[in-house]
Amino acid sequence: MTGGQSPAVDEPRDPDVDLRVPAQRRAGLRAQGPIVAVVSLGGAVGACARYGAALLWPTSPGAFPWTTMWVNAFGCFVIGVFMVIITDVWAAHRLVRPFFGTGVLGGFTTFSTYAVDIQRLVDGGRVRTGLVYLAATLLAAFAAVGLGVALTRRLLAWRKR
């Protein structure tokens, strides 16, 4: 293969794994099966929690979607805390990160609903509100991750003193 050319269709991409070999294909599936299972389970838990938040704090059609914005911001805050803990403090089991980080928090935060909310606001003639929501959610999400990381690191440093 020379500069910029892609591999042939029947050429394996990873030289150590040939998925045409049944034993290697089964080994790959066995390795990925538990990860897929915990992400799925965690996603179901997170999505149920998000649904519960929507039931507790419903948003009227055409109104600013506060619940979705705060769920996303809170989920991003928890992601910041979680990433510091599992990278700096705790040698977690290999399935903790996919379960909680990708599954639970991925199912809880809802950027697909965020996109649908924006579309509904724009389609309903509330373009300015849609743009404010677009920017406010992104800013809140980034700020929440940063705050979660900063507060967790500060708390950990304080505990070590």
Coordinates of C-alpha atoms in Angstrom, one line a residue:
M1 CA 0.0 0.0 0.0
T2 CA 1.4 3.4 -1.0
G3 CA 0.6 6.9 0.1
G4 CA -3.1 7.6 0.3
Q5 CA -4.3 4.3 -1.1
S6 CA -6.8 2.4 0.9
P7 CA -6.4 -1.4 1.6
A8 CA -8.1 -3.8 -0.7
V9 CA -11.5 -5.0 0.4
D10 CA -10.3 -8.5 1.2
E11 CA -7.1 -7.3 2.9
P12 CA -7.4 -7.2 6.8
R13 CA -6.9 -3.8 8.3
D14 CA -5.2 -5.1 11.5
P15 CA -2.3 -7.4 10.6
D16 CA -2.7 -9.2 13.9
V17 CA -6.4 -10.1 13.3
D18 CA -8.0 -11.8 10.3
L19 CA -11.7 -11.9 10.7
R20 CA -11.9 -14.5 7.9
V21 CA -10.4 -17.0 10.4
P22 CA -13.4 -18.3 12.5
A23 CA -11.3 -18.6 15.7
Q24 CA -10.1 -15.0 15.5
R25 CA -13.6 -13.8 14.7
R26 CA -15.0 -15.7 17.8
A27 CA -12.3 -14.3 20.0
G28 CA -13.1 -10.7 18.9
L29 CA -16.8 -11.3 19.6
R30 CA -16.0 -12.8 23.1
A31 CA -13.9 -9.8 23.9
Q32 CA -16.5 -7.2 22.8
G33 CA -19.6 -9.0 24.1
P34 CA -19.3 -8.0 27.7
I35 CA -18.6 -4.4 26.7
V36 CA -21.6 -4.2 24.4
A37 CA -23.7 -5.8 27.2
V38 CA -22.7 -3.3 29.9
V39 CA -23.0 -0.3 27.6
S40 CA -26.6 -1.5 26.7
L41 CA -27.5 -2.0 30.4
G42 CA -26.0 1.3 31.4
G43 CA -27.7 3.1 28.5
A44 CA -31.1 1.7 29.6
V45 CA -30.5 2.9 33.2
G46 CA -29.4 6.4 32.0
A47 CA -32.3 6.7 29.5
C48 CA -34.8 5.7 32.3
A49 CA -33.3 8.4 34.5
R50 CA -33.6 11.0 31.8
Y51 CA -37.2 9.9 31.1
G52 CA -37.9 10.3 34.8
A53 CA -36.5 13.8 34.8
A54 CA -38.7 14.7 31.8
L55 CA -41.8 13.4 33.7
L56 CA -40.9 15.3 36.8
W57 CA -40.1 18.6 35.0
P58 CA -42.1 18.5 31.7
T59 CA -41.5 21.2 29.1
S60 CA -44.6 22.7 27.4
P61 CA -44.5 22.6 23.6
G62 CA -42.7 25.7 22.2
A63 CA -41.2 26.6 25.6
F64 CA -37.5 26.7 26.4
P65 CA -36.5 23.1 27.0
W66 CA -34.9 23.7 30.5
T67 CA -35.1 20.1 31.5
T68 CA -33.1 18.8 28.6
M69 CA -30.6 21.6 29.0
W70 CA -30.1 20.9 32.8
V71 CA -30.0 17.1 32.3
N72 CA -27.3 17.5 29.7
A73 CA -25.3 20.0 31.9
F74 CA -25.6 17.7 35.0
G75 CA -24.6 14.7 33.0
C76 CA -21.6 16.5 31.7
F77 CA -20.6 17.6 35.2
V78 CA -20.8 14.0 36.3
I79 CA -18.7 12.9 33.3
G80 CA -16.0 15.4 34.4
V81 CA -16.1 14.1 38.0
F82 CA -16.1 10.4 36.8
M83 CA -13.2 10.8 34.4
V84 CA -11.0 12.4 37.1
I85 CA -11.8 9.6 39.5
I86 CA -11.2 6.7 37.1
T87 CA -8.0 8.3 35.6
D88 CA -6.4 9.8 38.7
V89 CA -7.7 7.9 41.7
W90 CA -9.3 4.5 41.1
A91 CA -8.0 1.7 38.9
A92 CA -11.5 0.7 37.9
H93 CA -12.5 -2.7 36.4
R94 CA -12.4 -2.6 32.6
L95 CA -16.2 -2.6 32.3
V96 CA -16.8 0.4 34.7
R97 CA -16.0 3.1 32.1
P98 CA -18.2 1.6 29.3
F99 CA -21.0 0.9 31.8
F100 CA -21.1 4.2 33.5
G101 CA -19.4 6.6 31.2
T102 CA -20.7 5.4 27.8
G103 CA -23.8 3.6 29.0
V104 CA -25.4 5.4 31.9
L105 CA -24.2 8.9 31.2
G106 CA -24.5 8.5 27.4
G107 CA -28.1 7.4 28.0
F108 CA -28.8 10.1 30.5
T109 CA -27.4 13.0 28.5
T110 CA -29.5 13.5 25.4
F111 CA -28.0 15.5 22.6
S112 CA -30.4 13.9 20.1
T113 CA -33.3 15.4 22.0
Y114 CA -31.4 18.6 22.2
A115 CA -31.2 18.6 18.3
V116 CA -34.9 17.8 18.1
D117 CA -35.8 20.6 20.6
I118 CA -33.9 23.1 18.4
Q119 CA -35.6 21.9 15.3
R120 CA -39.0 22.2 17.0
L121 CA -38.3 25.7 18.2
V122 CA -37.2 26.8 14.8
D123 CA -40.1 25.1 13.0
G124 CA -42.4 26.8 15.5
G125 CA -41.1 30.2 14.5
R126 CA -39.0 30.6 17.6
V127 CA -35.7 30.9 15.8
R128 CA -34.1 33.2 18.4
T129 CA -35.0 30.9 21.2
G130 CA -33.7 27.9 19.3
L131 CA -30.3 29.7 18.8
V132 CA -30.1 30.7 22.4
Y133 CA -30.9 27.2 23.4
L134 CA -28.3 25.9 21.0
A135 CA -25.6 28.1 22.4
A136 CA -26.6 27.9 26.1
T137 CA -26.7 24.1 26.1
L138 CA -23.2 23.9 24.6
L139 CA -21.8 26.5 26.9
A140 CA -23.5 24.8 29.9
A141 CA -22.2 21.4 28.9
F142 CA -18.6 22.5 28.4
A143 CA -18.6 24.6 31.6
A144 CA -20.1 21.6 33.5
V145 CA -17.4 19.2 32.4
G146 CA -14.7 21.7 33.3
L147 CA -16.3 22.5 36.6
G148 CA -16.6 18.8 37.4
V149 CA -13.0 18.2 36.6
A150 CA -11.8 21.3 38.5
L151 CA -13.9 20.7 41.6
T152 CA -12.9 17.0 41.8
R153 CA -9.2 17.7 41.4
R154 CA -9.4 20.5 44.0
L155 CA -11.3 18.2 46.4
L156 CA -8.8 15.4 45.9
A157 CA -5.9 17.8 46.5
W158 CA -7.5 19.1 49.6
R159 CA -8.0 15.5 50.9
K160 CA -4.3 14.7 50.4
R161 CA -3.2 17.6 52.7

